[in-house]
Amino acid sequence: RNKNTLLTRNQTMTLFRSPIAAAFLIGTATVANADSADVVSSRLQVHVPQTLFRPEGYDHREALFGVPPYGGSIAQSVYYADSDLCDPTVDTRKGYPIRSKDSKGKMEPWPSPYILLVDRGGCSFVQKVRNAQRSGAAGVVIADNTCLCSDKDCVSANGQDVCQPAEPIMADDGSGGDISIPSFLMFKVDADQIKAELQANHMVQVEMQWALPKPDDRVEYDLWTTPSDPVSKDFQKKFKPAAVALGDRAYFTPHMYIYDGIKSNCQGFDGENMCFNLCTNNGRYCATDPDNDLDHGISGADVVKESLRRICIWKHYGEADGVGVEWWDYVSQFMERCDDPDFFANDDCAKDAYKHAGIKEDIVERCMRDSGGLDKDTTNTFLDLEMQSQVKRGVVILPTAFVNTVALRGGLSGETVFTAVCNGYLDGTEPKICKECDGCGDFETCVTKKKCKGKNGGGVSTHTFMSSILFISIIFGGVAFWHYRKTREDMREQVRGILAEYMPLEGDDGQVGSPMDFARRGGSENLMS
């Protein structure tokens, strides 16, 4: 039995360390509704030539990386790179349409701003978009090179022996944090038409648009994460002032992602927990091991316990108003005091975080017990609800923020979420804080003080600017006056020297005097009297 147990433990460690296994676990929760997050978030349209215009737009897949301008659009001319753009050295003087040549006989580069059409294949989506971004592209459309199996016309027209059952997800390969431009994947049958126009040297204009549902004057936004997720920690530490500033005009809901241990075969037929300390409730609720060490540090079961604790804190301190000041305070205090392998699972540390966040321990602990607890082979109401919600919402990557049910793409930052929230209001109903801080150069200071210093780019206030001008004027004035006095004194010294070389002059009274007498009197007398 010990040998079998050791084998199972090693298999379990391999399973939860493997990115493929992690993707499988996520897939078990999202496969039924994986596309739900992409239904209404973006739109791809061709405006020029008019023959390619479609009232409903073009089918596409939106990248899970990059920073789309939510509530806005990018409408620019398209240039076909005629390349898969896997080489970091991008030749901006090739491709289509053909441009005029410069004085050296080389074709002019793609004129900015532009959207770049790139062939699929050869490297990851992230690598292609990164190289396009470095070349100056405002957006990227990747042309698929494989027909859908359901599109018989495409398959027969291209004579392809291989087809794909569905378009791939433009996932982040783990290095897409530096990507700031948006990108789409366009189906082959549609991308081929655009390529043909460009290769015929015809201009094509495409619009990439991101719209958020705007049902009313209140926006709802969610965050899906785990207590051990490193990516969302900075957001959770800093977004409280923005949540408070939005007040009752926005309703926030934090969600904890829980792996379904039963679907992942962590509960054996005899009810035994096959995944050991990765799960609670005899293998029902699981989390990945943050430090990949089943024997030391933070365990998956510790993460599940902290997840339930945060769910209960929100139920009692945030669900009523959708702001949850105490919840934000607790998370911040926990990260400051307990986010360490030695203290993460320490109940005393959690109690200390309760105290500093103004939370009553007995309320939270009772909530955790009454929901079903974590020890026995029983269901936990709140954890079951979280698993049901993550399937319904179609969570495909962690962390993910949703605004009005639309998943936000790109890096998770307070400014990105705030901008998306502000663009989710019915036109004309935006709260004052959105008008003041959306687009402010110093976002964090603006939401704290509710005043933007230098709207749109970190300028200075009028008072500071005028004070600086006055100070500089005084300095220059003082320097000019000093220079004037010094120059005048230098001229007097020169005059004294010149007069000293001449003969004595006769004064008005007939007395012979020294020329220096005149100079000493400051030149107040006329030498020609």
Coordinates of C-alpha atoms in Angstrom, one line a residue:
R1 CA 0.0 0.0 0.0
N2 CA 2.8 2.4 0.8
K3 CA 4.3 1.8 -2.6
N4 CA 1.0 2.4 -4.4
T5 CA 0.5 5.5 -2.3
L6 CA 3.9 6.9 -3.3
L7 CA 3.2 6.2 -6.9
T8 CA -0.1 8.0 -6.7
R9 CA 1.6 10.9 -5.0
N10 CA 4.2 11.2 -7.7
Q11 CA 1.6 11.0 -10.4
T12 CA -0.4 13.7 -8.6
M13 CA 2.6 16.0 -8.4
T14 CA 3.3 15.4 -12.1
L15 CA -0.3 16.1 -12.9
F16 CA -0.6 19.4 -11.1
R17 CA 2.8 20.6 -12.3
S18 CA 2.0 20.0 -15.9
P19 CA 0.6 23.0 -17.8
I20 CA -1.3 20.6 -20.0
A21 CA -3.0 19.1 -17.0
A22 CA -3.8 22.5 -15.7
A23 CA -5.4 23.4 -19.0
F24 CA -7.3 20.1 -18.8
L25 CA -8.6 21.0 -15.3
I26 CA -9.7 24.4 -16.5
G27 CA -11.3 22.8 -19.6
T28 CA -13.4 20.5 -17.4
A29 CA -15.0 23.7 -16.0
T30 CA -15.3 25.6 -19.2
V31 CA -15.8 23.3 -22.1
A32 CA -19.6 23.6 -22.1
N33 CA -19.5 27.4 -22.5
A34 CA -16.0 28.3 -23.5
D35 CA -17.1 30.8 -26.1
S36 CA -19.6 32.7 -24.0
A37 CA -17.1 35.4 -23.1
D38 CA -16.4 36.2 -26.8
V39 CA -20.0 36.8 -28.0
V40 CA -20.3 40.5 -27.7
S41 CA -16.9 42.0 -26.8
S42 CA -15.5 42.8 -30.2
R43 CA -16.4 43.4 -33.9
L44 CA -14.4 43.2 -37.1
Q45 CA -15.6 45.1 -40.2
V46 CA -14.3 46.0 -43.6
H47 CA -15.3 49.5 -44.8
V48 CA -13.2 49.7 -48.0
P49 CA -13.8 48.3 -50.5
Q50 CA -17.5 48.5 -50.2
T51 CA -17.9 45.1 -51.9
L52 CA -16.4 43.4 -48.8
F53 CA -18.6 45.2 -46.3
R54 CA -20.9 43.0 -44.2
P55 CA -23.6 44.5 -42.0
E56 CA -23.0 41.8 -39.4
G57 CA -19.2 42.1 -39.5
Y58 CA -16.7 39.2 -39.9
D59 CA -16.3 36.1 -37.7
H60 CA -13.1 36.2 -35.8
R61 CA -11.3 35.2 -32.6
E62 CA -10.1 37.9 -30.1
A63 CA -6.6 37.5 -28.5
L64 CA -6.5 36.9 -24.8
F65 CA -3.5 39.3 -24.6
G66 CA -3.0 42.9 -25.5
V67 CA -5.0 45.9 -24.3
P68 CA -8.1 46.7 -26.4
P69 CA -9.5 50.2 -26.3
Y70 CA -12.8 49.2 -24.6
G71 CA -15.6 51.4 -25.8
G72 CA -13.5 52.5 -28.8
S73 CA -12.3 51.3 -32.1
I74 CA -9.3 51.3 -34.5
A75 CA -10.2 52.0 -38.1
Q76 CA -7.1 52.1 -40.4
S77 CA -5.7 51.0 -43.7
V78 CA -4.5 47.4 -43.8
Y79 CA -1.1 46.3 -45.1
Y80 CA -0.3 42.7 -45.8
A81 CA 3.1 41.8 -44.4
D82 CA 3.4 38.8 -46.8
S83 CA 5.1 37.0 -43.9
D84 CA 4.4 35.0 -40.8
L85 CA 6.3 37.7 -38.9
C86 CA 8.2 35.3 -36.7
D87 CA 11.5 37.1 -37.4
P88 CA 12.0 40.0 -34.9
T89 CA 13.6 42.0 -37.7
V90 CA 10.5 43.1 -39.5
D91 CA 10.9 44.5 -43.1
T92 CA 8.4 47.3 -43.3
R93 CA 9.3 48.0 -46.9
K94 CA 7.8 44.8 -48.3
G95 CA 4.3 43.5 -48.6
Y96 CA 1.2 44.9 -50.2
P97 CA -0.2 47.2 -51.5
I98 CA 2.8 48.3 -53.4
R99 CA 4.0 51.8 -52.4
S100 CA 6.1 54.4 -54.2
K101 CA 9.9 54.3 -54.0
D102 CA 12.1 56.7 -52.1
S103 CA 15.3 58.4 -53.4
K104 CA 17.3 55.2 -52.9
G105 CA 15.0 53.1 -55.0
K106 CA 13.5 51.3 -52.0
M107 CA 9.7 51.0 -51.4
E108 CA 8.3 53.3 -48.8
P109 CA 7.6 51.7 -45.4
W110 CA 4.1 51.1 -44.2
P111 CA 2.7 54.6 -43.3
S112 CA 1.6 54.8 -39.7
P113 CA -0.9 54.3 -38.3
Y114 CA -1.8 51.0 -39.9
I115 CA -3.3 47.5 -39.2
L116 CA -1.0 44.7 -40.2
L117 CA -2.3 41.5 -41.8
V118 CA 0.0 38.6 -40.9
D119 CA 0.0 34.9 -41.9
R120 CA -0.7 32.3 -39.3
G121 CA 2.0 29.6 -38.5
G122 CA 5.6 29.3 -37.7
C123 CA 5.5 30.7 -34.1
S124 CA 3.1 31.7 -31.4
F125 CA 0.4 34.4 -31.7
V126 CA 2.2 36.4 -29.1
Q127 CA 5.5 36.5 -31.0
K128 CA 3.8 37.6 -34.2
V129 CA 1.9 40.5 -32.5
R130 CA 5.0 41.5 -30.5
N131 CA 7.0 41.9 -33.7
A132 CA 4.1 43.8 -35.4
Q133 CA 3.9 46.1 -32.3
R134 CA 7.7 46.8 -32.6
S135 CA 7.2 47.7 -36.3
G136 CA 4.6 50.3 -35.4
A137 CA 1.3 48.6 -36.0
A138 CA -1.8 49.9 -34.2
G139 CA -3.5 46.5 -34.5
V140 CA -3.0 43.0 -36.0
V141 CA -5.2 40.7 -38.0
I142 CA -3.8 37.2 -38.3
A143 CA -5.0 35.3 -41.4
D144 CA -5.8 31.7 -40.7
N145 CA -4.2 29.2 -43.0
T146 CA -6.5 26.2 -42.4
C147 CA -10.1 25.8 -43.4
L148 CA -12.8 24.8 -41.0
C149 CA -14.0 21.3 -41.6
S150 CA -17.6 22.6 -41.6
D151 CA -16.8 24.9 -44.6
K152 CA -16.9 22.4 -47.4
D153 CA -16.5 25.1 -50.1
C154 CA -13.2 26.3 -48.5
V155 CA -11.8 22.8 -48.2
S156 CA -12.6 21.9 -51.8
A157 CA -11.4 25.2 -53.2
N158 CA -8.1 24.9 -51.4
G159 CA -7.6 21.2 -51.9
Q160 CA -6.6 20.8 -48.3
D161 CA -6.4 17.3 -46.9
V162 CA -6.3 18.7 -43.3
C163 CA -9.0 20.9 -41.8
Q164 CA -9.7 22.1 -38.3
P165 CA -13.0 21.5 -36.4
A166 CA -12.9 25.0 -34.8
E167 CA -10.8 28.2 -34.8
P168 CA -8.0 28.1 -32.2
I169 CA -8.1 30.3 -29.2
M170 CA -5.5 33.2 -29.4
A171 CA -4.0 32.3 -26.0
D172 CA -1.2 34.0 -24.2
D173 CA 2.0 31.9 -24.3
G174 CA 3.0 33.3 -20.9
S175 CA 5.1 36.1 -22.2
G176 CA 2.4 38.5 -23.5
G177 CA 2.5 40.9 -20.7
D178 CA 4.4 43.5 -22.8
I179 CA 1.8 43.5 -25.6
S180 CA -0.2 46.7 -25.7
I181 CA -2.0 46.5 -29.1
P182 CA -5.1 44.4 -29.9
S183 CA -5.2 41.5 -32.3
F184 CA -7.8 39.2 -34.0
L185 CA -7.6 35.9 -35.8
M186 CA -9.6 36.0 -39.1
F187 CA -11.1 32.8 -40.7
K188 CA -9.2 31.6 -43.8
V189 CA -12.1 32.0 -46.2
D190 CA -12.5 35.7 -45.3
A191 CA -8.8 36.5 -44.9
D192 CA -8.1 35.2 -48.4
Q193 CA -10.5 37.8 -49.9
I194 CA -8.6 40.6 -48.1
K195 CA -5.3 39.2 -49.2
A196 CA -6.5 39.2 -52.8
E197 CA -7.5 42.8 -52.7
L198 CA -4.2 43.9 -51.1
Q199 CA -2.1 41.8 -53.6
A200 CA -4.0 43.5 -56.4
N201 CA -2.7 46.8 -54.9
H202 CA -6.1 47.9 -53.8
M203 CA -6.5 49.8 -50.5
V204 CA -8.4 48.0 -47.7
Q205 CA -9.7 49.7 -44.6
V206 CA -10.6 47.6 -41.6
E207 CA -12.2 48.6 -38.3
M208 CA -11.5 46.7 -35.0
Q209 CA -14.2 47.6 -32.5
W210 CA -14.7 46.8 -28.8
A211 CA -18.2 47.5 -27.4
L212 CA -19.4 46.8 -23.9
P213 CA -23.1 46.3 -23.1
K214 CA -24.6 49.5 -21.7
P215 CA -27.9 48.4 -20.1
D216 CA -28.3 51.2 -17.6
D217 CA -26.6 53.7 -15.2
R218 CA -25.0 51.0 -13.1
V219 CA -22.1 48.8 -14.2
E220 CA -21.5 45.3 -12.8
Y221 CA -17.9 44.0 -12.8
D222 CA -16.4 40.7 -11.5
L223 CA -12.9 39.4 -10.8
W224 CA -12.1 35.7 -11.1
T225 CA -8.9 34.7 -9.3
T226 CA -7.4 32.6 -6.5
P227 CA -5.7 33.7 -3.2
S228 CA -2.4 32.4 -4.6
D229 CA -2.6 34.0 -8.0
P230 CA 0.4 36.3 -8.3
V231 CA -0.9 38.3 -11.3
S232 CA -3.9 39.8 -9.6
K233 CA -2.2 40.8 -6.4
D234 CA -1.2 44.3 -7.5
F235 CA -4.8 45.0 -8.7
Q236 CA -6.3 43.8 -5.4
K237 CA -3.9 45.9 -3.4
K238 CA -4.5 49.1 -5.3
F239 CA -8.1 49.1 -6.7
K240 CA -9.9 49.9 -3.5
P241 CA -9.9 53.7 -3.9
A242 CA -11.4 53.3 -7.4
A243 CA -14.1 50.9 -6.1
V244 CA -14.9 53.4 -3.3
A245 CA -15.0 56.3 -5.8
L246 CA -17.4 54.5 -8.1
G247 CA -19.6 53.9 -5.1
D248 CA -23.1 52.6 -5.7
R249 CA -22.8 53.3 -9.4
A250 CA -20.8 50.1 -9.8
Y251 CA -21.3 46.7 -8.3
F252 CA -18.3 44.5 -7.8
T253 CA -18.2 40.7 -7.2
P254 CA -15.0 38.8 -6.4
H255 CA -15.0 35.1 -7.4
M256 CA -12.6 32.4 -6.3
Y257 CA -11.8 29.8 -8.9
I258 CA -12.2 26.2 -7.5
Y259 CA -11.2 23.1 -9.4
D260 CA -13.9 20.3 -9.5
G261 CA -12.1 17.4 -7.8
I262 CA -14.7 14.9 -8.8
K263 CA -14.4 15.7 -12.5
S264 CA -10.6 15.6 -12.1
N265 CA -10.8 12.2 -10.6
C266 CA -9.4 13.4 -7.2
Q267 CA -12.1 11.4 -5.4
G268 CA -11.8 7.7 -5.7
F269 CA -14.6 5.2 -6.0
D270 CA -14.4 4.5 -2.3
G271 CA -14.5 8.2 -1.4
E272 CA -10.8 8.4 -0.8
N273 CA -9.0 11.7 -1.5
M274 CA -6.7 10.7 -4.4
C275 CA -5.1 14.1 -4.6
F276 CA -4.0 14.4 -1.0
N277 CA -3.5 17.9 0.3
L278 CA -4.4 19.5 -3.0
C279 CA -8.1 19.1 -2.1
T280 CA -10.6 19.4 0.7
N281 CA -13.8 17.5 1.4
N282 CA -12.3 14.1 0.4
G283 CA -11.2 15.4 -3.0
R284 CA -14.3 17.4 -3.9
Y285 CA -12.8 20.9 -4.0
C286 CA -9.2 21.4 -5.2
A287 CA -6.6 24.0 -6.1
T288 CA -3.1 23.7 -7.7
D289 CA -0.1 23.8 -5.4
P290 CA 1.4 27.3 -5.6
D291 CA 5.0 26.2 -4.9
N292 CA 4.8 22.7 -6.6
D293 CA 5.8 21.0 -3.4
L294 CA 3.3 18.7 -1.8
D295 CA 5.3 18.2 1.3
H296 CA 6.2 21.8 2.2
G297 CA 4.9 25.3 1.9
I298 CA 1.4 26.2 0.7
S299 CA -0.9 23.4 -0.3
G300 CA -3.9 23.3 -2.6
A301 CA -6.2 22.7 0.4
D302 CA -4.8 25.8 2.0
V303 CA -5.8 27.8 -1.1
V304 CA -9.3 26.3 -1.0
K305 CA -9.7 27.3 2.6
E306 CA -8.6 30.9 2.0
S307 CA -10.9 31.0 -1.0
L308 CA -13.9 30.0 1.2
R309 CA -12.8 32.6 3.8
R310 CA -12.8 35.4 1.3
I311 CA -16.2 34.3 -0.1
C312 CA -17.7 34.5 3.4
I313 CA -16.1 37.9 4.0
W314 CA -17.7 39.2 0.8
K315 CA -21.1 37.7 1.8
H316 CA -21.2 39.6 5.0
Y317 CA -19.1 42.7 4.2
G318 CA -19.5 43.4 0.5
E319 CA -22.5 41.7 -1.1
A320 CA -25.0 44.4 0.3
D321 CA -23.4 47.4 -1.3
G322 CA -21.1 46.0 -4.1
V323 CA -18.2 48.0 -2.8
G324 CA -16.9 45.9 0.1
V325 CA -14.4 48.2 1.8
E326 CA -13.7 45.6 4.5
W327 CA -13.1 42.9 1.9
W328 CA -10.5 45.0 0.1
D329 CA -8.9 45.8 3.4
Y330 CA -8.7 42.2 4.5
V331 CA -7.2 41.1 1.2
S332 CA -4.6 43.8 1.4
Q333 CA -3.8 43.0 5.0
F334 CA -3.6 39.3 4.3
M335 CA -1.1 39.9 1.4
E336 CA 1.0 42.1 3.6
R337 CA 1.0 39.8 6.7
C338 CA 0.3 36.3 5.6
D339 CA 1.2 35.9 1.9
D340 CA 4.2 33.7 2.8
P341 CA 4.6 29.9 2.9
D342 CA 5.1 30.1 6.7
F343 CA 2.0 32.1 7.4
F344 CA -0.5 31.5 4.6
A345 CA -2.3 28.7 6.4
N346 CA -1.7 30.2 9.9
D347 CA -5.1 30.9 11.5
D348 CA -3.6 33.4 13.9
C349 CA -2.3 35.4 11.0
A350 CA -5.7 35.4 9.3
K351 CA -7.2 36.6 12.7
D352 CA -4.7 39.4 12.7
A353 CA -5.8 40.4 9.2
Y354 CA -9.4 40.3 10.4
K355 CA -8.6 42.7 13.2
H356 CA -6.8 45.3 11.0
A357 CA -9.6 45.1 8.4
G358 CA -12.4 45.6 11.0
I359 CA -13.9 42.1 10.4
K360 CA -15.5 40.0 13.2
E361 CA -13.9 36.6 13.3
D362 CA -16.9 34.7 14.6
I363 CA -19.1 35.9 11.7
V364 CA -16.7 34.6 9.1
E365 CA -15.8 31.3 10.9
R366 CA -19.5 30.5 11.4
C367 CA -20.2 31.2 7.7
M368 CA -17.4 28.8 6.7
R369 CA -18.9 26.1 8.9
D370 CA -22.5 26.6 8.0
S371 CA -21.8 26.5 4.3
G372 CA -20.6 22.9 4.7
G373 CA -17.1 23.2 6.0
L374 CA -14.0 21.7 4.5
D375 CA -13.3 18.5 6.5
K376 CA -15.8 15.8 5.7
D377 CA -17.0 14.2 2.5
T378 CA -19.9 16.7 2.2
T379 CA -20.8 19.4 -0.2
N380 CA -20.0 23.0 0.5
T381 CA -22.8 25.3 -0.7
F382 CA -20.6 28.3 -1.5
L383 CA -17.9 26.4 -3.3
D384 CA -20.5 24.5 -5.4
L385 CA -22.0 27.9 -6.4
E386 CA -18.6 29.2 -7.4
M387 CA -18.0 26.1 -9.6
Q388 CA -21.4 26.5 -11.2
S389 CA -20.8 30.2 -11.9
Q390 CA -17.4 29.6 -13.5
V391 CA -18.9 27.1 -15.9
K392 CA -21.8 29.5 -16.7
R393 CA -19.6 32.5 -17.2
G394 CA -17.0 30.5 -19.3
V395 CA -13.9 31.4 -17.5
V396 CA -10.9 30.3 -19.7
I397 CA -7.9 32.0 -18.0
L398 CA -7.0 33.3 -14.6
P399 CA -7.1 36.0 -13.6
T400 CA -10.0 37.4 -15.6
A401 CA -12.1 40.5 -15.1
F402 CA -15.6 40.9 -16.5
V403 CA -17.5 44.1 -17.1
N404 CA -21.2 43.8 -17.9
T405 CA -20.6 40.1 -18.5
V406 CA -17.8 40.8 -21.1
A407 CA -14.3 39.4 -20.4
L408 CA -11.5 42.0 -20.4
R409 CA -8.5 41.0 -22.4
G410 CA -4.9 41.9 -21.8
G411 CA -3.0 42.5 -18.6
L412 CA -5.1 43.1 -15.4
S413 CA -4.5 46.6 -14.1
G414 CA -6.6 49.0 -12.1
E415 CA -6.6 51.6 -14.9
T416 CA -7.8 49.0 -17.5
V417 CA -10.6 47.8 -15.4
F418 CA -11.6 51.4 -14.4
T419 CA -11.7 52.5 -18.1
A420 CA -13.8 49.5 -19.0
V421 CA -16.2 50.2 -16.2
C422 CA -16.6 53.8 -17.2
N423 CA -17.3 52.8 -20.8
G424 CA -20.0 50.4 -19.6
Y425 CA -22.5 53.1 -18.5
L426 CA -25.4 54.1 -20.6
D427 CA -24.4 57.2 -22.6
G428 CA -24.8 60.3 -20.5
T429 CA -25.1 58.5 -17.2
E430 CA -21.3 58.2 -16.4
P431 CA -20.5 59.2 -12.8
K432 CA -18.4 62.3 -12.2
I433 CA -15.3 60.2 -11.2
C434 CA -15.3 58.7 -14.7
K435 CA -15.3 62.1 -16.4
E436 CA -12.5 63.3 -14.1
C437 CA -10.2 60.3 -14.0
D438 CA -10.8 58.2 -17.2
G439 CA -7.7 59.0 -19.2
C440 CA -5.9 60.8 -16.4
G441 CA -2.1 60.5 -16.5
D442 CA -1.9 59.8 -12.8
F443 CA -4.9 57.4 -12.4
E444 CA -4.2 56.2 -8.8
T445 CA -3.8 59.8 -7.4
C446 CA -6.9 60.9 -9.3
V447 CA -9.3 58.3 -7.9
T448 CA -7.9 58.9 -4.4
K449 CA -8.2 62.7 -4.5
K450 CA -11.0 62.8 -7.1
K451 CA -9.1 65.3 -9.1
C452 CA -6.8 64.9 -12.1
K453 CA -3.5 66.8 -12.1
G454 CA -2.9 67.4 -15.8
K455 CA -5.7 65.7 -17.7
N456 CA -4.5 63.3 -20.4
G457 CA -0.9 63.0 -19.8
G458 CA 0.5 64.0 -16.5
G459 CA 0.7 67.8 -16.9
V460 CA 0.6 70.4 -14.1
S461 CA -2.2 72.5 -12.6
T462 CA -2.7 76.1 -13.7
H463 CA -1.7 77.3 -10.2
T464 CA 1.6 75.4 -10.3
F465 CA 2.3 76.5 -13.9
M466 CA 1.8 80.2 -13.1
S467 CA 3.8 80.0 -9.9
S468 CA 6.7 78.4 -11.8
I469 CA 6.5 81.1 -14.5
L470 CA 6.6 83.9 -11.8
F471 CA 9.5 82.2 -10.0
I472 CA 11.5 81.9 -13.2
S473 CA 10.7 85.6 -14.1
I474 CA 12.0 86.8 -10.7
I475 CA 15.2 84.8 -11.2
F476 CA 15.9 86.1 -14.7
G477 CA 15.0 89.6 -13.5
G478 CA 17.5 89.4 -10.7
V479 CA 20.2 88.1 -13.0
A480 CA 19.5 90.9 -15.5
F481 CA 19.7 93.6 -12.8
W482 CA 23.0 92.2 -11.5
H483 CA 24.4 92.1 -15.0
Y484 CA 23.4 95.7 -15.6
R485 CA 25.1 96.9 -12.4
K486 CA 28.2 95.0 -13.2
T487 CA 28.4 96.3 -16.8
R488 CA 27.9 99.9 -15.6
E489 CA 30.7 99.5 -13.0
D490 CA 33.0 98.0 -15.6
M491 CA 32.4 101.0 -18.0
R492 CA 33.2 103.4 -15.2
E493 CA 36.5 101.7 -14.5
Q494 CA 37.4 101.9 -18.2
V495 CA 36.6 105.6 -18.2
R496 CA 38.8 106.2 -15.1
G497 CA 41.6 104.4 -16.8
I498 CA 41.3 106.4 -20.0
L499 CA 41.1 109.8 -18.2
A500 CA 44.1 109.0 -16.1
E501 CA 46.3 108.9 -19.2
Y502 CA 45.5 112.5 -20.2
M503 CA 47.0 115.8 -19.0
P504 CA 45.5 117.7 -16.1
L505 CA 42.5 119.8 -17.1
E506 CA 41.7 123.4 -16.0
G507 CA 38.6 123.7 -14.0
D508 CA 36.0 126.4 -14.2
D509 CA 37.7 128.4 -11.4
G510 CA 41.0 128.4 -13.2
Q511 CA 42.5 125.9 -11.0
V512 CA 44.3 122.9 -12.5
G513 CA 42.9 119.7 -11.4
S514 CA 43.4 116.0 -11.9
P515 CA 41.3 114.2 -14.5
M516 CA 40.7 111.6 -11.7
D517 CA 38.6 114.2 -9.9
F518 CA 36.2 114.1 -12.7
A519 CA 36.1 110.3 -12.7
R520 CA 35.6 110.2 -9.0
R521 CA 32.6 112.4 -9.2
G522 CA 31.0 109.8 -11.5
G523 CA 31.2 111.7 -14.7
S524 CA 28.5 114.2 -13.7
E525 CA 30.3 117.1 -15.2
N526 CA 30.7 117.8 -18.9
L527 CA 34.2 117.5 -20.2
M528 CA 33.5 120.0 -23.0
S529 CA 32.3 122.8 -20.7

